[in-house]
Short mmCIF file of C-alpha atoms in Angstrom, two decimals:
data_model
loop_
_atom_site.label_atom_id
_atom_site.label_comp_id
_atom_site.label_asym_id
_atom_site.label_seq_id
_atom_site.Cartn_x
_atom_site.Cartn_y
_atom_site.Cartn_z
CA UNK A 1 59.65 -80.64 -33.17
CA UNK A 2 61.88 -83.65 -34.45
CA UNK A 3 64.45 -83.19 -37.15
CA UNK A 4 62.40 -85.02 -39.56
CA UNK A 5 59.86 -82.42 -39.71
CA UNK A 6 62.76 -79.78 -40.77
CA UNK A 7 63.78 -81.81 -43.31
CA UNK A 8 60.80 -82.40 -44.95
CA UNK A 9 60.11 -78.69 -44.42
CA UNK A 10 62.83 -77.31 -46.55
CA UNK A 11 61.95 -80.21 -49.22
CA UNK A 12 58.76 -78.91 -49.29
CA UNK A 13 59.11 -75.23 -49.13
CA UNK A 14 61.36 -76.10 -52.75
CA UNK A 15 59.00 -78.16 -54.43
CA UNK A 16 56.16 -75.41 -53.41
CA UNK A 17 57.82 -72.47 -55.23
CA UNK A 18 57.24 -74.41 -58.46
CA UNK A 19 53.59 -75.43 -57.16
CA UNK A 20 52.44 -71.72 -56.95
CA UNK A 21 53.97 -70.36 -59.99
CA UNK A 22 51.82 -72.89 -61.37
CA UNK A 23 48.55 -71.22 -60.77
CA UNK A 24 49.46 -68.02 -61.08
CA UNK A 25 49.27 -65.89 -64.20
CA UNK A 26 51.81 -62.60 -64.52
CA UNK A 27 50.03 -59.26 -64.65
CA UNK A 28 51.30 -57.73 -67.74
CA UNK A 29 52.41 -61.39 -69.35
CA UNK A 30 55.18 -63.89 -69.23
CA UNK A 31 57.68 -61.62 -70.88
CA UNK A 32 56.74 -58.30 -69.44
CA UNK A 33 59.44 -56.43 -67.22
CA UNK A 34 57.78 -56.04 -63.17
CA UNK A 35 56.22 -52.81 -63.14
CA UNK A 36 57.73 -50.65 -60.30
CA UNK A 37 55.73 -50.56 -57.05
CA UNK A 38 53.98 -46.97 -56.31
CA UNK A 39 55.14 -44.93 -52.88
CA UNK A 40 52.27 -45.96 -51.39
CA UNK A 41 52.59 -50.11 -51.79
CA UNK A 42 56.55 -49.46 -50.83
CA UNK A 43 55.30 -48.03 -48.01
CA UNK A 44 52.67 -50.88 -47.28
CA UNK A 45 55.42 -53.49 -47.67
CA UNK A 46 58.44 -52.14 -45.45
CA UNK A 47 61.65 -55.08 -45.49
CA UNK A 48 60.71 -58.01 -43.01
CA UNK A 49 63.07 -59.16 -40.35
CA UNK A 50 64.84 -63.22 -41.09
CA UNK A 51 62.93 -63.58 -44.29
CA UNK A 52 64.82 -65.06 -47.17
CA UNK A 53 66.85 -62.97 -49.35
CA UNK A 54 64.81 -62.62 -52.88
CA UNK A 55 68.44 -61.79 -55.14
CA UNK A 56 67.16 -58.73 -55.88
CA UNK A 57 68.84 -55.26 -54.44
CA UNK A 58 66.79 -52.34 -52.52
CA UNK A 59 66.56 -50.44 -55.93
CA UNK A 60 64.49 -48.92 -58.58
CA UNK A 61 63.37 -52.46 -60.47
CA UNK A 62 64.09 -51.18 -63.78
CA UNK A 63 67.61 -51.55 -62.61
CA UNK A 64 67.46 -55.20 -61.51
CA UNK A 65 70.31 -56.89 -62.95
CA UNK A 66 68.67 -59.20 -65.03
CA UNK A 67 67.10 -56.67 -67.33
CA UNK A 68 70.56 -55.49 -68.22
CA UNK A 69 72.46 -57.28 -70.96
CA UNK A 70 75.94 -58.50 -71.27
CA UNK A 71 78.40 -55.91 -70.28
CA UNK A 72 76.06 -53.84 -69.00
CA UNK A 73 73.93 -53.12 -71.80
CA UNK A 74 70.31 -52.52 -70.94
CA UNK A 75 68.05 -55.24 -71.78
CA UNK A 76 65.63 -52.54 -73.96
CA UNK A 77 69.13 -52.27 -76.30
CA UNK A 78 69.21 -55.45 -77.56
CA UNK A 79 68.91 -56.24 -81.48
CA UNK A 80 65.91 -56.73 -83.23
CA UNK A 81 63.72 -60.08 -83.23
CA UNK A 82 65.91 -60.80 -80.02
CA UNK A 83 63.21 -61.63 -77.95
CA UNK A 84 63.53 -60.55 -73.91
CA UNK A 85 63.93 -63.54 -71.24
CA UNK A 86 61.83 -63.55 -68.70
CA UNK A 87 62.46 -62.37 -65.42
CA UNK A 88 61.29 -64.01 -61.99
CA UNK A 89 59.35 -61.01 -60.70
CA UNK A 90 58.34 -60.19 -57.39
CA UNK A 91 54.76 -61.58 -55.38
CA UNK A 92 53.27 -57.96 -56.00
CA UNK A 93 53.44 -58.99 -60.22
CA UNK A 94 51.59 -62.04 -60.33
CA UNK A 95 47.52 -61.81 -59.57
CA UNK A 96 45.53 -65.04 -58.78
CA UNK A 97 42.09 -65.39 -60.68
CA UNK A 98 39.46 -67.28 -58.46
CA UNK A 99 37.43 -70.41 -59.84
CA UNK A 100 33.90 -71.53 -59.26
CA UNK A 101 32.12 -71.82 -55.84
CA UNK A 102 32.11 -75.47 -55.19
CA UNK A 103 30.66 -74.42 -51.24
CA UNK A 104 27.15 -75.70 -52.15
CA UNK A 105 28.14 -78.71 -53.52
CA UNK A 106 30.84 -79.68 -50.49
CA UNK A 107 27.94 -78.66 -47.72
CA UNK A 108 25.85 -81.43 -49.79
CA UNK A 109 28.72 -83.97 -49.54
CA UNK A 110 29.31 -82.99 -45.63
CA UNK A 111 25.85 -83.66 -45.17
CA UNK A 112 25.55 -87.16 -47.02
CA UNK A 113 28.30 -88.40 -45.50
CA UNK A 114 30.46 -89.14 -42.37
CA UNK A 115 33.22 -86.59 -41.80
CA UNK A 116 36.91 -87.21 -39.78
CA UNK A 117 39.05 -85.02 -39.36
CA UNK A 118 43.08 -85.31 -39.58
CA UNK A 119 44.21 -85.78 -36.07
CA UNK A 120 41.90 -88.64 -35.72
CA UNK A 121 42.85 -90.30 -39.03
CA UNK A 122 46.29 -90.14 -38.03
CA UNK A 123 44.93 -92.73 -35.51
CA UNK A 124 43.66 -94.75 -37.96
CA UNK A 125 47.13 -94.80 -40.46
CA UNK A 126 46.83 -98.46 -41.04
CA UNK A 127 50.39 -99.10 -43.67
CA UNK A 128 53.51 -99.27 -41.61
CA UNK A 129 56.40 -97.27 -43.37
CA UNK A 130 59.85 -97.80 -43.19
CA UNK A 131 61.89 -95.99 -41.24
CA UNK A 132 65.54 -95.00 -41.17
CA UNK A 133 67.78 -98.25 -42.03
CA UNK A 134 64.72 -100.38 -42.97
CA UNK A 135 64.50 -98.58 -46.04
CA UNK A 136 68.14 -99.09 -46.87
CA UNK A 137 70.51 -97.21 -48.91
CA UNK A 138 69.63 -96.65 -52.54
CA UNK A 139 71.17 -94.26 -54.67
CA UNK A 140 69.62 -95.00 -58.23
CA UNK A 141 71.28 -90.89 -59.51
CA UNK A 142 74.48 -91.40 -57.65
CA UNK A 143 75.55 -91.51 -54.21
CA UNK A 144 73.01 -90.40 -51.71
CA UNK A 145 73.03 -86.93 -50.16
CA UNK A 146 73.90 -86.53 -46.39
CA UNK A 147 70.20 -87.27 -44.63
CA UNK A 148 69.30 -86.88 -40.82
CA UNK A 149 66.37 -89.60 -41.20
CA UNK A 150 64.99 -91.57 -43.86
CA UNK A 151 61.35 -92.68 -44.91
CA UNK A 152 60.09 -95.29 -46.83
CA UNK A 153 56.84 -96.96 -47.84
CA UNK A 154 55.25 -99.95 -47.27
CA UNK A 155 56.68 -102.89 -49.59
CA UNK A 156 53.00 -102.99 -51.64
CA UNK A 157 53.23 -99.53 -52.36
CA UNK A 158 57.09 -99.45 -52.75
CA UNK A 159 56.59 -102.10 -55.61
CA UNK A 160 53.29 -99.84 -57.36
CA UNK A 161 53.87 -98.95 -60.89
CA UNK A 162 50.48 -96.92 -61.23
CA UNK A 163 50.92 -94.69 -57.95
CA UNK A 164 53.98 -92.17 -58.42
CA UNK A 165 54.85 -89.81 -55.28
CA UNK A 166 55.12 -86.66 -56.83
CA UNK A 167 54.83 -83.53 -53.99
CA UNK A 168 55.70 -83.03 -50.11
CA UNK A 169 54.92 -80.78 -47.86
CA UNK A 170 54.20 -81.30 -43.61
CA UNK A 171 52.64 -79.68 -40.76
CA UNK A 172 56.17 -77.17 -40.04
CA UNK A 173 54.32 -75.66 -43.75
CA UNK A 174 51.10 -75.16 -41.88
CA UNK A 175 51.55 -73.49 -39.09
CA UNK A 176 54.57 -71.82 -36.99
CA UNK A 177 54.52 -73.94 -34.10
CA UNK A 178 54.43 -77.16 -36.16
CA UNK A 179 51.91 -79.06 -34.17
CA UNK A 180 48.67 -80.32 -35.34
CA UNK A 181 45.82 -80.38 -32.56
CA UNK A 182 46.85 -82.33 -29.43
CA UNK A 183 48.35 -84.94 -31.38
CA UNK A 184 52.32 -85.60 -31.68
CA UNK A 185 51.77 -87.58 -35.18
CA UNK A 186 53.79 -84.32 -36.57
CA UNK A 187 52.32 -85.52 -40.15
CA UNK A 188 54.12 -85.59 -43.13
CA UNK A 189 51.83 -84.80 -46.70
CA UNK A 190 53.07 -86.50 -49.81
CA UNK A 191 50.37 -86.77 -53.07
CA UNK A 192 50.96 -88.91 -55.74
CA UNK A 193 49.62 -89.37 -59.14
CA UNK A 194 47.88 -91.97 -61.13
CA UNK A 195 50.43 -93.06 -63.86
CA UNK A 196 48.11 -95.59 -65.47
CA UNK A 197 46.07 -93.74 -67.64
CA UNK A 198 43.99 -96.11 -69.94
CA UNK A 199 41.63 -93.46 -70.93
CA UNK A 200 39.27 -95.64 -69.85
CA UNK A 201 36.10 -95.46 -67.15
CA UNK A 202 33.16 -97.01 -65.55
CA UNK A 203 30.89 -95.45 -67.77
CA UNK A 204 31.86 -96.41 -71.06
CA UNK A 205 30.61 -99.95 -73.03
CA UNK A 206 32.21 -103.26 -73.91
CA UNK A 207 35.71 -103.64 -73.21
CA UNK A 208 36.29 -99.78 -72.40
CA UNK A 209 34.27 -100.34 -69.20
CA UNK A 210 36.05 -100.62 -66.04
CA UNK A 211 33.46 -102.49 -63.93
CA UNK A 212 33.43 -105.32 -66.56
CA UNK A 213 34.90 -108.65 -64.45
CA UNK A 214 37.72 -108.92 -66.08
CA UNK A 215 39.00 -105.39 -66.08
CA UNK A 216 41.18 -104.65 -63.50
CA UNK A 217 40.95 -102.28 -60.78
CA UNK A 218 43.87 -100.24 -61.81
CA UNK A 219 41.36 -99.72 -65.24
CA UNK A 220 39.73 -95.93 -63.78
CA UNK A 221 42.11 -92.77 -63.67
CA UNK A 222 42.31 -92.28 -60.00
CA UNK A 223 43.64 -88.59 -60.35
CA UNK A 224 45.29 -88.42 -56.92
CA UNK A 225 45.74 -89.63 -53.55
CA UNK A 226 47.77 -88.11 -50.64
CA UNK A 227 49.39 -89.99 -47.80
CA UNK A 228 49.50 -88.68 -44.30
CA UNK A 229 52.81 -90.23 -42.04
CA UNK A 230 52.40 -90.15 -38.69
CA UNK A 231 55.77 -89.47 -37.41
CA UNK A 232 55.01 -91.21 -33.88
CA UNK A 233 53.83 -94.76 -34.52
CA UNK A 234 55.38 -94.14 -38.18
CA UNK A 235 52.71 -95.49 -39.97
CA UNK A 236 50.31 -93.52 -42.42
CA UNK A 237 47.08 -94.03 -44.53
CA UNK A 238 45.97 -92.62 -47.94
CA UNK A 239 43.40 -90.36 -49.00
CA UNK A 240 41.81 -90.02 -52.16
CA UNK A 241 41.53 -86.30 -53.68
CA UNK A 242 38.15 -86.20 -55.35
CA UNK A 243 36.05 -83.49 -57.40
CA UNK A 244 31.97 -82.58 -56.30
CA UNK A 245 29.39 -82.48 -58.75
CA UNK A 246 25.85 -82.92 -59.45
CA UNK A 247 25.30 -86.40 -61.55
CA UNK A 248 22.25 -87.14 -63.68
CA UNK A 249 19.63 -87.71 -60.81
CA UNK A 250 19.81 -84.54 -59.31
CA UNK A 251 21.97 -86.07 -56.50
CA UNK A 252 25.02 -85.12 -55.24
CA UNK A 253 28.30 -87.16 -56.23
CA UNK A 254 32.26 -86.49 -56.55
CA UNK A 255 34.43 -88.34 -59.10
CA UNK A 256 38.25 -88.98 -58.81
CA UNK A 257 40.32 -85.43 -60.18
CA UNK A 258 40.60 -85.05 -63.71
CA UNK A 259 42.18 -82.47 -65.92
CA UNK A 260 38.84 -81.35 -67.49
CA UNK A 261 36.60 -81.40 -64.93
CA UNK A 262 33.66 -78.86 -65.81
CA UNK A 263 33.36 -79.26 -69.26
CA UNK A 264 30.38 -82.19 -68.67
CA UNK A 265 27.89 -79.07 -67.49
CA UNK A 266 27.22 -80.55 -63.84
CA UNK A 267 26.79 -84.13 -64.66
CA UNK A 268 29.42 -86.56 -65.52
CA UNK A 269 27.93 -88.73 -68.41
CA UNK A 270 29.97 -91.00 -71.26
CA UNK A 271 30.66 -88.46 -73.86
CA UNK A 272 32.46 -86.57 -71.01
CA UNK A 273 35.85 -86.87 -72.06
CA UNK A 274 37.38 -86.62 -68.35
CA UNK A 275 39.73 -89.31 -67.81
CA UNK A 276 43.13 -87.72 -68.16
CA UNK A 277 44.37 -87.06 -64.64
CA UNK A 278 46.58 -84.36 -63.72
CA UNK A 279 50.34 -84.02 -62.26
CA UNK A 280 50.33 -82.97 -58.81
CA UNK A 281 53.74 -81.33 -59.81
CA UNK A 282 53.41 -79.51 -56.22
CA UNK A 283 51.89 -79.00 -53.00
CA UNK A 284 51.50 -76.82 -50.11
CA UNK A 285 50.00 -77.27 -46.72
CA UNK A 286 48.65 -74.16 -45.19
CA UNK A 287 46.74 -73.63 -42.42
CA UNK A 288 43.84 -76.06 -42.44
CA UNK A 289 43.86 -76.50 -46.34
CA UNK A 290 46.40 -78.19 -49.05
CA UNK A 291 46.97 -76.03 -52.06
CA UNK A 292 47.52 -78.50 -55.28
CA UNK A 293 49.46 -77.70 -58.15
CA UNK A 294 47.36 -78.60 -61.22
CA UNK A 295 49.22 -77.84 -64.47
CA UNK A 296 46.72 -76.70 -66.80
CA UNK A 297 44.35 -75.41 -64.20
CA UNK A 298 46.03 -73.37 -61.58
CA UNK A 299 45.60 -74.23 -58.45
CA UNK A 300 43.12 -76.71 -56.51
CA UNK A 301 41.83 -76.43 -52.54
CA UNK A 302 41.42 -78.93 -50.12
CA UNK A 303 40.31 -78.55 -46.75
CA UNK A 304 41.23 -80.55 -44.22
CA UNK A 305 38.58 -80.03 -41.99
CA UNK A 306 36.45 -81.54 -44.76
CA UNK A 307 37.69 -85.25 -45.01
CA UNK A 308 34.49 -87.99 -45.55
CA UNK A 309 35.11 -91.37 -43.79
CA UNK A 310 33.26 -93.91 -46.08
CA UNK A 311 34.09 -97.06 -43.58
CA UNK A 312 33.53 -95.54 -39.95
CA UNK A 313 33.28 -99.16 -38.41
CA UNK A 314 36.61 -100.11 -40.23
CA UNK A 315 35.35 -103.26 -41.24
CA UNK A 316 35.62 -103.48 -45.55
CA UNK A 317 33.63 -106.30 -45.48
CA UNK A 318 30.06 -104.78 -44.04
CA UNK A 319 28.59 -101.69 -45.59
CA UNK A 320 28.40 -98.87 -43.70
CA UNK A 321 24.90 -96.31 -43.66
CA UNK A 322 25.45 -92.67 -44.51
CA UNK A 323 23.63 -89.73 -42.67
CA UNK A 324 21.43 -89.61 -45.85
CA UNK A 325 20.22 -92.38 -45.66
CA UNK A 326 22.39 -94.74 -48.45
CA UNK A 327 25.20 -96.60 -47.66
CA UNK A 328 28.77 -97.12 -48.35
CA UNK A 329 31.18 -99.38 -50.30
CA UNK A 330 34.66 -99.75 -49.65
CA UNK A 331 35.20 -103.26 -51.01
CA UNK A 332 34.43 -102.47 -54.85
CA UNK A 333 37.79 -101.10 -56.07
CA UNK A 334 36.46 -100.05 -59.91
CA UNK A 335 33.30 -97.63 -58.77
CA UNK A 336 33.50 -94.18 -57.37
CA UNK A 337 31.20 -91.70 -56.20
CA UNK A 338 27.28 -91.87 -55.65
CA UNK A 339 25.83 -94.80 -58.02
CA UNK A 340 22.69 -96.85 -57.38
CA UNK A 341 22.15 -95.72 -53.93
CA UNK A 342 25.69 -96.28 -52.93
CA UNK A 343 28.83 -94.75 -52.29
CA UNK A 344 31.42 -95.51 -53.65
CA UNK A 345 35.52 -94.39 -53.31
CA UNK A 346 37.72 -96.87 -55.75
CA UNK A 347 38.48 -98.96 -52.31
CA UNK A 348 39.42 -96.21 -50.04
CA UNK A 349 38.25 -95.21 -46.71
CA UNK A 350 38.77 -91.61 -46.93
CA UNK A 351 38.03 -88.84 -49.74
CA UNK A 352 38.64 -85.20 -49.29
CA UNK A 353 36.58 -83.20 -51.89
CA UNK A 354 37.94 -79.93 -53.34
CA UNK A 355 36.31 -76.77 -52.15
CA UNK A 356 37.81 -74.54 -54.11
CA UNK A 357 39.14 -74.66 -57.85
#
């Protein structure tokens, strides 16, 4: 494994301790002191060998230091109304509450449409990034810090004021050998969020309607896209995150992410008030799937076994048939999902549908 990988590793294992603090909720509340582990779950969880220290001592956790006050006072001594800070806890305090199944509604998409998966898309990366002194020396906070390698994008997407990189993670997150398949891409994750939020969409009238000529295709909340680098031809391609659902027909559909997805009961209409987007304040790459940080609904799932090629043939300007029988659209930049017998993806070739929320 290249040094480039390691680097983005520890980047990514920071930004992924605020990710999943995100979506998790503690047991007894925000404020409540970690309750202290029975003999039987110390038992179950025995010290591990090379694994970061956690800054707490091999003690009783009543007696952590920081639930004792200033000069030793205990924390449960402080004056009245003095409310208690909160204290980072341990794994063991913090439970994770599952979503809906969206199974059903990604085996419809798998079947309706043509599936890739990453190690051949990494083939396909079609926007040359920069690399090393190409992307030369910026420090906009300051001097730089001390780097081994540098990365850059492409000058379009360099210069984009409604796509802001926002999370990293790579394949040394994934898995402990920090290969992907047969491939020696070595990819490199990084999601970014829509900043242009019009609170606008393609289903509204008049001049709040995207797909109106003169709107432009920036109008739609995209929610959020993720770019894979491929670390050996150093070039890497974009994929749009998108959410499944069931539209008015009966028929199944997906719609860029949204921060209120499921309150339009199945079907997306125009009094469904989804167009904020959300943050993508952190990701994590883990085995086959990418754990999103969504800030006011946990966590999201993507699997990357599950990734729908709308332009197999590669060619933008021909539409391409579907295995159910419709075809697909990669040329119209303003329409997404299923909509008068075609599919459509705001322009891009790939979409990877949430499985789990």
């Amino acid at each position: 494994m290249g040094l480039p990988s390691r680097s983005i590793h520890l980047a990514a294992c920071a930004l992924a301790a605020g990710a999943l603090l995100t979506g998790l909720v503690p047991a007894s509340g925000a404020l409540a002191a970690p309750v202290a582990p029975t003999a039987r779950a110390a038992a179950e969880d025995p010290p591990t060998e090379d694994m970061p220290d956690d800054g707490f001592d091999d003690e009783h956790e009543g007696e952590q230091d920081d639930l004792v006050g200033p000069g030793g006072t205990a924390a449960g001594q402080r004056a009245p109304g003095v409310r208690a800070a909160p204290v980072p806890g341990r794994a063991g305090d913090f439970r994770l509450a599952a979503g809906g199944d969206l199974s059903g509604l990604v085996g419809r998409l798998d079947a309706a449409l043509p599936k890739q998966g990453l190690t051949a898309l990494m083939e396909q990366a079609n926007r040359t990034a920069g690399w090393e002194a190409a992307c030369g020396n910026t420090s906009i906070y300051g001097p730089d810090l001390a780097i081994n390698h540098r990365v850059c994008w492409a000058g379009d997407d360099l210069a984009s004021t409604e796509w802001v990189p926002q999370a990293i993670t790579g394949v040394s997150d994934a898995q402990e050998d920090e290969d992907w398949g047969t491939s020696n891409a070595e990819p490199i994750a990084v999601a970014s969020y829509d900043a242009k939020n019009p609170g606008r969409s393609d289903q509204a009238s008049g001049s709040q309607n995207c797909v109106q000529p003169a709107a432009s295709d920036a109008c739609n909340e995209k929610g959020v896209r993720v770019s894979f680098f491929n670390q050996a031809t150093q070039k890497y391609r974009h994929v749009l995150l998108v959410w499944p659902y069931v539209n008015s027909k009966n028929n199944i559909s997906f719609d860029a992410l949204h921060a209120s997805e499921g309150t339009c009961t199945g079907t997306v209409t125009p009094s469904c008030k989804a167009q904020n987007g959300i943050h993508v304040g952190g990701m994590v790459w883990y085995g086959n799937y990418l754990y999103v940080a969504d800030t006011a609904n946990g966590m999201r799932v993507f699997d990357l076994r599950k990734i729908m090629d709308l332009n197999p043939d590669n060619d933008a300007d021909r539409n391409d048939p579907t295995p159910d029988g419709l075809e697909s659209d990669v040329k119209d930049k303003k329409r997404i999902g299923r909509q008068n017998n075609v599919w459509y993806s705001f322009g891009y070739r790939y979409v990877m549908p949430q499985v789990a929320p």
